[in-house]
Amino acid sequence: YVMLNKETPHGSFRVLLGVCIQLCQMLGFVFSPHAPFNWSTQAVHNLSVFLSYFQIPAYVELVSWDTYLAVFYIGVIIVALILADAVYVAYSFSRNRFRYMWPLKVLREITSIVVTTLFIPLVELFLIMFDCEHGEHYIYHDTKCWTGAHLVHIVLSAIVLVLFISFAIIISSCYFEPSPVSHNCTARVHSRVNLFELFAKVVLIFIFTFGSKETWLLIIIMAILGGVNMYLHLLYLPFYHWRMCQIKIACTALYIWAIVCLFFASIQGEKVETYNAELVFFLSASLFAYFAVSMASVRKQRLAAQSLRNIHMQHEVELMTRFMLEASCINEQGSSCPDGYETVEIPVETLEKVESFFQKSIQKFPKDCSVLISYALFSFYHRNNKQLALVQLAKAEALSPQFDEAFSIYRHRKMVVESSSEGQYADVLSFIAYENHF
């Protein structure tokens, strides 16, 4: 909570760079030079070499065992420092006193990077220690596995992996901007799609490390994970900024299209010369991404025109109200503003219509936490009705919310209370800083 108490701006360039790096990391599995895939052309070979630079194994193969151990311990120290920093921040917040503020600032800046662009490299770095075959290391053949110093490193790597992946799950669940009026282009309703992406990354790293000889097993698992990821993005459209939804869906579509081309390349083998899966991928990847984005736009239009009577999934209540506000918001130039609500004016009639829609939705889904939380956020951010927001949060809390929903309730209740407090130091971080200075 204290990490999110002040909004951390994420510039468009920084976010786009992170998304591109993660896409390259995911495509690196499809075009992996270590997997027994039937990519044959020189163009794919060059792409495979380029994508391998976004994964750790390509670098580990170039260095000695001692150099790898040095990098391994650097990774261990980085993870240990991050976890220690998180413990310090949590303890200081529980005591309402920060002796030093810089650990909070460092944790806030580095956490989102560690669990996104650096997640795959760090997990691979630690998991390579387990990569053994016939009693010797798969890369460093002179190293005997499961004995002596290697066994110690195995135990250390296992402990760090468990702690790091657990930390990443918690951060991915809670550390995001949930405000619909935020300037942060990564602001979203929830982080369940991100959690699945994290799960998919862990599964891919493990199967490519320990099961890379089974071609069809790799293809099937990649196809299932990619398909579910695409489905979840289209189902939830999680980002408040529509352009961010489009970018993420396009990246997911590129990944799936690469798997489809790999599937046909594996079927043809070396027997068919009239079909070139690699050429199909390079020529039609952008078309498939455009098709996926168009599917999202169609879903958006259908939801915007849908009535409450036809809603069968609770999360569609939030989507419909979001699109209602989005369609009627007016920026300073008087044009529509599909990428958020910064500096916008929403007509009172629309706000009343959305509020009435929420009330009817609660009658239809009286036992659903997500609808109550969405209504609370609408009351707080758009209607400035803090009392009503607290009431809805209390109702949601009484319905045994899931972990991420419980944190959202906790966070927004504190935000409402702090915004209602009188005095100069209503904000918790400002108050703590003032107390430290005093």
XYZ file of C-alpha atoms in Angstrom:
438
model
C 0.000 0.000 0.000
C 2.710 2.467 0.952
C 4.442 1.861 -2.411
C 1.231 2.832 -4.195
C 0.329 5.744 -1.935
C 1.801 8.198 -4.399
C 1.151 7.586 -8.065
C 4.314 6.595 -9.896
C 4.145 7.919 -13.479
C 4.993 5.456 -16.230
C 5.913 7.267 -19.419
C 4.636 5.854 -22.686
C 8.141 5.233 -24.018
C 9.221 3.342 -20.915
C 6.091 1.194 -20.952
C 6.348 0.494 -24.693
C 10.013 -0.462 -24.326
C 9.143 -2.868 -21.523
C 6.337 -4.439 -23.568
C 8.668 -4.902 -26.570
C 11.360 -6.529 -24.422
C 8.832 -8.937 -22.897
C 7.489 -9.779 -26.369
C 11.027 -10.581 -27.540
C 11.528 -12.763 -24.481
C 8.343 -14.713 -25.214
C 9.160 -15.056 -28.931
C 12.568 -16.311 -27.846
C 10.879 -19.523 -26.708
C 9.182 -20.052 -30.084
C 12.393 -19.409 -32.037
C 14.722 -20.976 -29.473
C 17.913 -22.326 -31.097
C 18.139 -24.936 -28.315
C 14.713 -26.461 -28.997
C 14.266 -29.090 -31.752
C 12.036 -26.898 -33.892
C 11.943 -27.174 -37.674
C 12.785 -23.578 -38.551
C 15.041 -23.815 -41.592
C 15.544 -20.481 -43.342
C 18.420 -18.089 -42.752
C 16.009 -15.297 -41.868
C 14.626 -17.296 -38.971
C 18.151 -18.196 -37.887
C 19.048 -14.514 -37.715
C 15.848 -13.759 -35.791
C 16.577 -16.648 -33.428
C 20.053 -15.305 -32.707
C 18.660 -11.827 -32.085
C 15.932 -13.071 -29.720
C 18.415 -15.229 -27.816
C 20.074 -12.038 -26.584
C 16.979 -11.422 -24.445
C 17.499 -14.685 -22.538
C 20.215 -15.751 -20.131
C 21.261 -19.135 -21.631
C 22.781 -17.417 -24.687
C 25.223 -15.581 -22.415
C 25.887 -18.470 -20.032
C 27.166 -20.625 -22.901
C 29.852 -18.031 -23.646
C 31.383 -17.823 -20.177
C 33.146 -20.170 -17.813
C 31.653 -21.889 -14.777
C 33.397 -19.457 -12.427
C 32.000 -16.470 -14.312
C 28.520 -17.981 -14.195
C 28.857 -18.496 -10.435
C 29.860 -14.853 -10.029
C 26.781 -13.700 -11.967
C 24.671 -16.228 -10.047
C 25.705 -14.719 -6.724
C 25.106 -11.212 -8.033
C 21.557 -12.325 -8.836
C 21.182 -13.828 -5.367
C 22.367 -10.587 -3.777
C 19.976 -8.503 -5.913
C 16.992 -10.642 -4.921
C 18.074 -10.654 -1.261
C 18.394 -6.858 -1.220
C 14.977 -6.403 -2.833
C 13.340 -8.742 -0.318
C 15.154 -7.073 2.586
C 14.050 -3.671 1.287
C 10.439 -4.896 1.082
C 10.597 -6.194 4.666
C 12.046 -2.885 5.875
C 9.363 -0.847 4.113
C 6.578 -3.084 5.464
C 7.959 -2.915 9.003
C 8.457 0.859 8.877
C 4.939 1.388 7.578
C 3.501 -0.801 10.334
C 5.316 1.435 12.826
C 4.255 4.621 10.982
C 7.837 5.794 10.981
C 10.457 5.732 8.236
C 13.945 6.452 9.461
C 15.126 6.569 5.831
C 12.878 7.297 2.862
C 15.238 6.236 0.079
C 14.568 2.461 0.502
C 10.900 3.137 -0.289
C 11.795 5.158 -3.379
C 14.223 2.481 -4.599
C 11.697 -0.299 -4.043
C 9.008 1.643 -5.860
C 11.228 2.207 -8.898
C 12.769 -1.249 -9.221
C 9.897 -3.560 -8.278
C 7.852 -3.226 -11.463
C 10.957 -3.864 -13.595
C 12.054 -6.913 -11.619
C 8.698 -8.690 -11.968
C 8.303 -7.857 -15.678
C 11.342 -7.408 -17.939
C 13.837 -8.929 -15.495
C 11.641 -11.796 -14.332
C 12.544 -14.302 -17.065
C 16.313 -13.556 -16.963
C 16.474 -13.913 -13.174
C 14.469 -17.149 -13.074
C 16.573 -18.585 -15.908
C 19.760 -17.563 -14.109
C 18.811 -19.556 -11.015
C 17.209 -22.456 -12.884
C 20.277 -23.118 -15.044
C 21.908 -24.506 -11.909
C 19.456 -27.442 -12.100
C 20.162 -28.205 -15.769
C 21.908 -31.569 -15.385
C 22.056 -34.667 -17.545
C 23.669 -38.035 -16.763
C 25.277 -36.720 -13.604
C 26.959 -33.690 -15.165
C 25.878 -30.152 -15.950
C 24.261 -29.741 -19.367
C 26.397 -26.692 -20.251
C 29.469 -27.149 -18.046
C 30.332 -30.809 -18.549
C 33.236 -30.732 -16.092
C 30.850 -29.907 -13.242
C 29.449 -32.925 -11.421
C 25.823 -32.511 -10.391
C 24.133 -33.154 -7.047
C 27.367 -33.444 -5.105
C 29.633 -31.146 -3.116
C 29.514 -27.450 -3.959
C 26.973 -27.965 -6.716
C 24.485 -29.425 -4.233
C 24.926 -26.349 -2.040
C 24.257 -24.114 -5.040
C 21.189 -26.200 -5.920
C 19.719 -25.683 -2.450
C 20.510 -21.962 -2.504
C 19.006 -21.602 -5.989
C 15.817 -23.437 -4.927
C 15.364 -21.178 -1.900
C 15.920 -18.003 -3.933
C 13.554 -19.195 -6.680
C 10.741 -19.907 -4.219
C 11.168 -16.545 -2.484
C 11.534 -14.576 -5.714
C 8.563 -16.170 -7.507
C 6.397 -15.737 -4.385
C 7.428 -12.085 -4.187
C 6.665 -11.619 -7.896
C 3.197 -13.129 -7.452
C 2.383 -10.792 -4.575
C 3.689 -7.739 -6.420
C 1.865 -8.650 -9.636
C -1.358 -9.084 -7.659
C -1.235 -5.773 -5.812
C 1.313 -3.369 -7.266
C -0.590 -1.607 -10.029
C -2.520 1.618 -10.438
C -6.298 0.901 -10.208
C -7.541 4.466 -10.648
C -9.686 5.021 -13.764
C -8.610 8.682 -13.825
C -4.881 7.990 -13.552
C -2.293 9.416 -15.952
C -0.488 6.073 -15.723
C -1.030 4.265 -19.020
C -0.719 0.892 -17.246
C -3.655 1.629 -14.900
C -6.006 -1.340 -14.896
C -9.016 -2.854 -13.200
C -7.168 -5.830 -11.751
C -3.997 -7.793 -12.341
C -5.343 -11.283 -12.972
C -4.227 -11.303 -16.597
C -0.723 -10.294 -15.483
C -0.756 -13.119 -12.955
C -1.522 -15.626 -15.695
C 1.289 -14.177 -17.830
C 3.627 -14.663 -14.872
C 2.445 -18.257 -14.526
C 2.961 -18.842 -18.262
C 6.525 -17.510 -18.077
C 7.388 -19.838 -15.195
C 5.938 -22.855 -17.035
C 7.818 -22.042 -20.260
C 11.122 -21.538 -18.468
C 10.777 -24.892 -16.699
C 9.743 -26.932 -19.744
C 12.435 -25.408 -21.965
C 15.039 -26.100 -19.299
C 14.027 -29.678 -18.505
C 11.921 -30.875 -21.457
C 13.285 -29.198 -24.594
C 13.693 -32.528 -26.466
C 9.931 -33.084 -26.796
C 9.008 -30.941 -29.802
C 5.252 -31.456 -29.821
C 4.989 -31.148 -26.043
C 6.622 -27.727 -26.254
C 4.375 -26.610 -29.118
C 1.173 -27.809 -27.422
C 2.017 -26.160 -24.087
C 2.991 -22.888 -25.788
C -0.229 -22.934 -27.833
C -2.396 -23.547 -24.760
C -0.713 -20.816 -22.714
C -0.794 -18.344 -25.601
C -4.441 -19.092 -26.384
C -5.547 -18.665 -22.776
C -3.574 -15.438 -22.511
C -5.238 -14.050 -25.630
C -8.657 -15.131 -24.376
C -8.135 -13.405 -21.019
C -7.008 -10.168 -22.675
C -10.077 -10.141 -24.924
C -12.367 -11.176 -22.077
C -11.282 -8.627 -19.460
C -9.761 -5.789 -21.571
C -8.025 -4.959 -18.279
C -6.384 -1.592 -19.026
C -8.360 1.619 -18.626
C -6.385 3.117 -21.511
C -7.741 1.565 -24.666
C -4.502 1.991 -26.589
C -2.689 -0.056 -23.956
C -5.254 -2.832 -24.382
C -4.621 -2.780 -28.120
C -0.834 -2.968 -27.710
C -0.988 -5.918 -25.329
C -3.485 -7.796 -27.518
C -1.323 -7.185 -30.604
C 1.748 -8.574 -28.802
C -0.192 -11.631 -27.654
C -1.423 -12.164 -31.215
C 2.141 -12.032 -32.602
C 3.170 -14.707 -30.120
C 0.233 -16.968 -31.064
C 0.834 -16.475 -34.787
C 4.460 -17.505 -34.371
C 3.289 -20.711 -32.666
C 0.793 -21.394 -35.486
C 3.544 -21.012 -38.090
C 5.824 -23.239 -36.013
C 3.061 -25.857 -35.914
C 2.804 -25.985 -39.713
C 6.587 -25.893 -40.084
C 6.814 -28.930 -37.799
C 4.102 -30.762 -39.769
C 5.754 -30.188 -43.145
C 9.197 -31.288 -41.955
C 11.552 -31.603 -44.872
C 9.076 -33.346 -47.183
C 7.103 -30.382 -48.517
C 8.882 -27.646 -50.410
C 5.849 -25.702 -51.589
C 5.049 -24.245 -48.171
C 7.287 -21.919 -46.198
C 6.014 -21.312 -42.662
C 8.778 -18.821 -41.962
C 7.776 -16.676 -44.950
C 4.134 -16.817 -43.864
C 5.068 -15.584 -40.395
C 7.106 -12.621 -41.614
C 4.526 -11.546 -44.210
C 1.336 -11.975 -42.204
C 2.296 -11.344 -38.568
C 1.148 -7.721 -38.668
C -2.128 -8.731 -40.346
C -2.885 -11.256 -37.614
C -2.093 -8.664 -34.923
C -4.447 -6.221 -36.658
C -7.131 -8.917 -36.782
C -6.789 -9.537 -33.030
C -7.037 -5.815 -32.256
C -10.111 -5.619 -34.489
C -11.681 -8.453 -32.491
C -11.154 -6.410 -29.331
C -12.754 -3.375 -30.963
C -15.770 -5.454 -32.016
C -16.135 -6.753 -28.467
C -15.940 -3.215 -27.157
C -18.666 -2.029 -29.523
C -20.942 -4.946 -28.619
C -20.516 -4.298 -24.908
C -21.204 -0.600 -25.358
C -24.497 -1.440 -27.109
C -25.477 -4.241 -24.722
C -28.172 -4.010 -22.064
C -27.912 -5.182 -18.471
C -30.444 -7.905 -19.223
C -27.943 -9.621 -21.554
C -25.006 -9.533 -19.130
C -24.098 -12.936 -17.722
C -20.559 -12.278 -16.441
C -20.015 -9.864 -13.575
C -16.832 -8.292 -14.922
C -18.796 -6.988 -17.922
C -20.541 -4.512 -15.596
C -17.263 -2.644 -15.131
C -16.524 -2.826 -18.855
C -19.909 -1.411 -19.825
C -19.696 1.468 -17.353
C -16.149 2.194 -18.473
C -17.236 2.417 -22.094
C -20.234 4.593 -21.149
C -17.932 7.107 -19.495
C -15.409 6.829 -22.286
C -17.976 7.495 -25.001
C -19.299 10.655 -23.390
C -16.194 12.205 -21.856
C -15.158 15.498 -23.372
C -11.657 16.878 -23.318
C -10.665 20.501 -23.577
C -10.852 20.420 -27.377
C -14.349 18.934 -27.322
C -13.340 15.637 -28.934
C -13.680 12.124 -27.598
C -10.939 10.800 -25.345
C -10.648 7.016 -25.537
C -7.337 6.805 -23.638
C -8.338 7.775 -20.123
C -10.028 10.635 -18.337
C -7.179 13.056 -17.762
C -8.407 16.648 -17.755
C -11.868 15.698 -18.953
C -15.400 16.707 -18.214
C -18.085 14.034 -18.113
C -21.708 15.214 -18.455
C -23.826 14.945 -15.314
C -26.448 12.998 -17.239
C -23.908 10.313 -18.057
C -22.742 10.089 -14.444
C -26.329 9.651 -13.269
C -26.941 7.029 -15.958
C -23.826 5.088 -14.910
C -24.794 5.301 -11.238
C -28.256 3.969 -12.001
C -26.669 1.179 -14.042
C -24.451 0.225 -11.089
C -27.412 0.110 -8.726
C -29.329 -2.199 -11.063
C -26.219 -4.335 -11.538
C -25.863 -4.784 -7.786
C -29.445 -5.995 -7.669
C -28.626 -8.533 -10.383
C -25.274 -9.591 -8.838
C -25.765 -8.954 -5.109
C -23.031 -11.384 -4.023
C -20.266 -10.218 -6.354
C -17.345 -8.251 -4.883
C -16.067 -6.887 -8.187
C -19.313 -5.014 -8.956
C -19.353 -3.413 -5.502
C -15.693 -2.416 -5.770
C -16.263 -0.907 -9.225
C -19.215 1.061 -7.862
C -17.082 2.258 -4.943
C -14.337 3.440 -7.305
C -16.879 5.217 -9.481
C -18.400 6.924 -6.429
C -14.982 8.021 -5.195
C -13.253 9.101 -8.400
C -16.152 10.377 -10.508
C -18.857 11.406 -8.033
C -16.633 12.427 -5.126
C -19.105 10.628 -2.868
C -16.725 9.280 -0.251
C -19.407 8.078 2.147
C -21.068 5.964 -0.536
C -17.663 4.594 -1.575
C -16.968 3.471 2.003
C -20.373 1.806 2.217
C -19.802 -0.176 -0.981
C -16.308 -1.199 0.138
C -17.740 -2.427 3.449
C -20.367 -4.486 1.601
C -17.665 -5.970 -0.643
C -15.497 -6.851 2.340
C -18.373 -8.791 3.902
C -18.542 -11.096 0.865
C -15.215 -12.898 1.485
C -13.243 -11.215 -1.314
C -10.258 -12.824 -3.013
C -6.732 -11.708 -2.197
C -6.437 -8.992 -4.843
C -9.970 -7.753 -4.136
C -9.254 -7.608 -0.391
C -6.154 -5.498 -1.042
C -8.114 -3.187 -3.344
C -10.737 -2.723 -0.616
C -8.043 -1.998 1.971
C -6.212 0.450 -0.252
C -9.221 2.457 -1.359
C -10.695 2.612 2.119
C -7.459 4.195 3.371
C -7.385 6.550 0.385
C -10.957 7.685 1.053
C -10.273 8.202 4.750
C -7.024 10.076 4.101
C -8.638 12.307 1.476
C -11.387 13.124 3.987
C -8.988 13.963 6.821
C -8.540 17.547 7.802
C -5.121 19.119 8.132
C -2.004 19.564 6.090
C -0.682 16.037 6.543
C -3.628 13.852 5.593
C -1.465 11.798 3.248
C 0.349 9.025 5.101
C 3.716 9.565 3.424
C 3.578 13.311 4.010
C 2.691 12.687 7.626
C 5.544 10.224 8.128
C 8.012 12.535 6.431
C 6.861 15.397 8.648
C 7.169 13.266 11.781
C 10.686 12.184 10.810
C 11.718 15.771 10.211
C 10.167 16.911 13.482
